[in-house]
Short mmCIF file of C-alpha atoms in Angstrom, two decimals:
data_model
loop_
_atom_site.label_atom_id
_atom_site.label_comp_id
_atom_site.label_asym_id
_atom_site.label_seq_id
_atom_site.Cartn_x
_atom_site.Cartn_y
_atom_site.Cartn_z
CA GLU B 1 4.11 182.09 115.63
CA ALA B 2 2.42 179.19 118.42
CA GLN B 3 5.37 178.90 120.51
CA VAL B 4 7.19 177.10 123.91
CA THR B 5 9.92 179.72 125.01
CA GLN B 6 12.02 179.02 127.56
CA ASN B 7 14.80 181.66 128.70
CA PRO B 8 17.93 181.10 129.37
CA ARG B 9 18.68 178.82 126.49
CA TYR B 10 22.19 178.07 128.10
CA LEU B 11 23.60 178.80 132.46
CA ILE B 12 26.29 177.90 134.30
CA THR B 13 25.53 178.10 137.64
CA VAL B 14 28.20 176.85 140.68
CA THR B 15 26.34 174.47 143.99
CA GLY B 16 23.99 176.32 145.27
CA LYS B 17 23.22 179.67 143.85
CA LYS B 18 19.41 179.72 143.27
CA LEU B 19 18.79 179.77 139.50
CA THR B 20 14.96 180.11 137.41
CA VAL B 21 14.61 178.90 133.67
CA THR B 22 11.31 180.15 132.29
CA CYS B 23 8.33 178.51 130.10
CA SER B 24 6.15 179.93 128.58
CA GLN B 25 3.65 178.89 126.02
CA ASN B 26 0.91 180.59 123.69
CA MET B 27 -1.38 178.51 122.62
CA ASN B 28 -3.58 178.17 125.77
CA HIS B 29 -2.82 175.06 127.34
CA GLU B 30 -4.42 174.17 130.11
CA TYR B 31 -1.12 171.58 130.70
CA MET B 32 2.00 172.15 130.63
CA SER B 33 5.42 169.91 132.86
CA TRP B 34 9.03 170.10 132.82
CA TYR B 35 11.19 167.35 131.31
CA ARG B 36 14.98 167.21 131.93
CA GLN B 37 17.20 164.47 129.23
CA ASP B 38 20.13 162.86 130.12
CA PRO B 39 22.18 160.26 127.69
CA GLY B 40 21.04 156.71 127.76
CA LEU B 41 17.82 158.07 130.43
CA GLY B 42 15.84 159.35 128.18
CA LEU B 43 13.34 161.96 128.88
CA ARG B 44 12.01 162.11 132.42
CA GLN B 45 9.43 164.48 133.32
CA ILE B 46 10.21 166.06 136.07
CA TYR B 47 6.82 168.69 137.88
CA TYR B 48 3.82 168.96 135.50
CA SER B 49 0.78 171.28 135.89
CA MET B 50 -2.36 170.92 135.15
CA ASN B 51 -4.02 174.54 135.64
CA VAL B 52 -3.38 177.42 137.03
CA GLU B 53 -1.86 176.83 140.64
CA VAL B 54 -2.12 172.93 140.24
CA THR B 55 1.11 171.18 140.01
CA ASP B 56 2.56 167.53 140.33
CA LYS B 57 5.49 165.83 141.16
CA GLY B 58 6.75 163.65 138.07
CA ASP B 59 9.06 161.00 138.04
CA VAL B 60 12.18 162.92 138.82
CA PRO B 61 11.11 165.86 141.47
CA GLU B 62 13.73 165.76 144.00
CA GLY B 63 15.63 169.48 144.03
CA TYR B 64 12.91 171.59 141.88
CA LYS B 65 9.91 173.27 142.78
CA VAL B 66 7.72 175.16 140.32
CA SER B 67 4.87 177.56 140.47
CA ARG B 68 1.97 178.44 138.12
CA LYS B 69 0.33 181.74 139.14
CA GLU B 70 -0.50 182.45 135.66
CA LYS B 71 -2.02 180.29 132.35
CA ARG B 72 0.81 180.96 129.15
CA ASN B 73 3.72 180.02 132.12
CA PHE B 74 5.71 177.88 133.78
CA PRO B 75 9.10 178.56 135.80
CA LEU B 76 10.98 175.95 136.33
CA ILE B 77 13.15 176.92 140.01
CA LEU B 78 16.36 175.51 141.40
CA GLU B 79 16.65 176.84 145.57
CA SER B 80 20.36 174.80 145.70
CA PRO B 81 21.63 173.09 142.28
CA SER B 82 24.01 170.49 142.67
CA PRO B 83 26.20 169.16 139.70
CA ASN B 84 23.92 166.75 139.08
CA GLN B 85 21.53 168.98 138.22
CA THR B 86 23.63 169.09 134.87
CA SER B 87 21.55 168.56 132.43
CA LEU B 88 19.03 169.58 129.48
CA TYR B 89 15.87 170.17 130.09
CA PHE B 90 12.67 171.16 128.06
CA CYS B 91 9.75 172.65 128.53
CA ALA B 92 6.02 171.23 127.19
CA SER B 93 2.46 172.21 126.88
CA ARG B 94 -0.61 171.21 125.87
CA TRP B 95 -4.65 170.75 125.65
CA GLU B 96 -5.80 168.44 127.93
CA SER B 97 -7.76 166.90 126.13
CA TYR B 98 -4.87 165.82 123.63
CA ASN B 99 -2.21 163.62 124.46
CA GLU B 100 0.39 166.08 121.72
CA GLN B 101 2.59 167.45 124.12
CA PHE B 102 4.59 171.33 122.26
CA PHE B 103 8.18 171.38 122.75
CA GLY B 104 10.04 174.15 124.16
CA PRO B 105 13.83 174.56 122.57
CA GLY B 106 15.42 173.73 125.38
CA THR B 107 17.83 174.78 128.86
CA ARG B 108 20.84 173.29 128.94
CA LEU B 109 22.37 173.86 132.83
CA THR B 110 25.79 172.64 133.70
CA VAL B 111 25.89 172.69 137.84
CA LEU B 112 30.17 173.08 138.46
CA GLN K 1 13.50 147.51 134.72
CA LYS K 2 12.43 150.73 132.81
CA GLU K 3 8.84 150.65 131.40
CA VAL K 4 9.68 151.98 127.47
CA GLU K 5 13.31 150.10 126.15
CA GLN K 6 14.77 151.24 122.75
CA ASP K 7 17.83 150.82 121.46
CA PRO K 8 19.95 153.81 121.54
CA GLY K 9 21.71 153.08 118.86
CA PRO K 10 23.58 155.12 117.02
CA LEU K 11 21.72 154.13 113.53
CA SER K 12 23.14 155.52 110.20
CA VAL K 13 22.37 153.90 107.15
CA PRO K 14 22.79 155.42 103.21
CA GLU K 15 20.08 157.83 101.61
CA GLY K 16 17.35 155.58 100.67
CA ALA K 17 17.34 152.98 102.96
CA ILE K 18 14.92 152.46 104.92
CA VAL K 19 15.18 152.23 108.92
CA SER K 20 13.50 150.56 111.08
CA LEU K 21 13.03 151.86 115.09
CA ASN K 22 11.80 149.88 117.62
CA CYS K 23 10.34 150.43 121.50
CA THR K 24 9.31 147.70 123.52
CA TYR K 25 6.92 148.39 127.33
CA SER K 26 6.08 146.88 130.02
CA ASN K 27 2.99 148.35 131.69
CA SER K 28 -0.06 146.59 128.37
CA ALA K 29 -1.67 149.47 129.79
CA PHE K 30 -1.00 151.56 127.74
CA GLN K 31 -2.71 152.57 125.09
CA TYR K 32 -1.93 155.78 123.00
CA PHE K 33 1.80 155.18 121.56
CA MET K 34 3.31 158.21 119.51
CA TRP K 35 6.71 159.33 117.75
CA TYR K 36 9.34 162.22 118.48
CA ARG K 37 11.78 163.34 116.30
CA GLN K 38 14.27 165.31 118.22
CA TYR K 39 16.76 167.03 115.83
CA SER K 40 20.09 168.37 117.18
CA ARG K 41 19.54 172.17 119.91
CA LYS K 42 16.20 171.58 119.22
CA GLY K 43 13.10 170.14 121.19
CA PRO K 44 10.84 167.18 120.23
CA GLU K 45 8.72 167.47 117.87
CA LEU K 46 5.41 164.72 117.95
CA LEU K 47 5.71 162.90 114.03
CA MET K 48 2.96 159.87 114.46
CA TYR K 49 0.36 159.42 117.12
CA THR K 50 -1.56 155.70 116.71
CA TYR K 51 -3.81 154.24 119.50
CA SER K 52 -4.45 150.82 118.03
CA SER K 53 -3.32 147.72 116.58
CA GLY K 54 -1.32 147.69 113.29
CA ASN K 55 -0.25 149.97 111.07
CA LYS K 56 -0.44 154.10 109.97
CA GLU K 57 1.17 155.64 106.85
CA ASP K 58 1.99 158.53 106.34
CA GLY K 59 3.79 159.57 103.98
CA ARG K 60 6.63 158.11 104.59
CA PHE K 61 6.40 157.10 107.35
CA THR K 62 4.47 154.06 109.02
CA ALA K 63 4.08 153.21 112.87
CA GLN K 64 3.70 149.74 113.82
CA VAL K 65 1.99 148.58 117.27
CA ASP K 66 1.71 144.89 117.84
CA LYS K 67 -0.19 145.27 121.67
CA SER K 68 0.19 140.94 121.99
CA SER K 69 3.34 141.86 121.70
CA LYS K 70 4.23 145.08 123.50
CA TYR K 71 6.50 146.57 121.15
CA ILE K 72 6.18 148.99 118.27
CA SER K 73 8.50 150.22 115.28
CA LEU K 74 8.50 153.53 112.93
CA PHE K 75 9.48 152.68 109.13
CA ILE K 76 11.11 154.93 107.57
CA ARG K 77 11.44 154.42 103.48
CA ASP K 78 13.93 155.57 100.86
CA SER K 79 15.67 157.84 104.31
CA GLN K 80 16.30 161.76 103.57
CA PRO K 81 20.08 162.91 105.34
CA SER K 82 17.00 165.50 106.46
CA ASP K 83 16.22 162.31 108.55
CA SER K 84 18.44 162.86 110.59
CA ALA K 85 18.14 162.99 114.34
CA THR K 86 16.92 161.31 117.45
CA TYR K 87 13.98 159.45 116.89
CA LEU K 88 11.79 159.08 120.67
CA CYS K 89 8.89 156.66 121.15
CA ALA K 90 6.28 157.62 123.69
CA MET K 91 3.49 155.82 125.47
CA THR K 92 0.62 156.96 127.42
CA LEU K 93 -2.70 155.73 129.55
CA ILE K 94 -5.64 156.06 128.91
CA SER K 95 -6.99 157.07 132.41
CA SER K 96 -10.37 159.75 132.20
CA GLY K 97 -8.56 162.20 134.96
CA SER K 98 -5.52 161.60 135.07
CA ALA K 99 -3.27 164.02 133.39
CA ARG K 100 -1.91 161.41 130.67
CA GLN K 101 1.81 161.45 131.71
CA LEU K 102 4.30 160.29 128.35
CA THR K 103 6.49 157.99 129.73
CA PHE K 104 9.28 158.08 127.04
CA GLY K 105 11.99 156.04 125.06
CA SER K 106 15.65 157.12 125.94
CA GLY K 107 16.20 157.89 121.98
CA THR K 108 17.15 156.06 119.16
CA GLN K 109 19.91 158.30 116.74
CA LEU K 110 19.04 157.73 113.43
CA THR K 111 21.99 159.67 110.89
CA VAL K 112 21.30 159.09 106.64
CA LEU K 113 24.05 159.31 104.57
CA PRO K 114 24.26 161.12 101.53
#
């Protein structure tokens, strides 16, 4: 089944404790991205990647890191999480030549 | 001012009603327009996609784009309880070599009452 998977689905952590949210897609998509979704603000792009080893900042990159060492994986790293990073996070992927994005199921992160 | 404005709702309608969901945008360079549907505790999924002014139909759904007014709409006919979800408009630029990033509206939460 074609899909984007994220882990974990739910995470509660404390300020300053490094964490990684994994994202994997099995559709051989070139383009992957991370979004956060907050009430009243909609989906905002954090980082995106056009292919292996090619990443760039989205609209709200502060406090986040990403890497793209393999085509299928695009982990999101929070080196020192803060409470304002409490949010619902989505990973998405697509082929470069198409606009349809396929979203993962989301990761709900709470930073205390 | 946000690039894309969407009425957040919530919107509650009886089963069978016609629903109109709307977005306005400020960037006249947007060329591709999409509607995503997001069920509770799920990721968004593409519902409709259009790139020209006018109407596009797909079953009970009609996407309408008015580029001169910078206004897009999604109409749902004969709404069903299974249509209850958050609907997000999204749009992107035409730009060769760009990452074609999507700009999303904030979403409208719709509930269709049986």
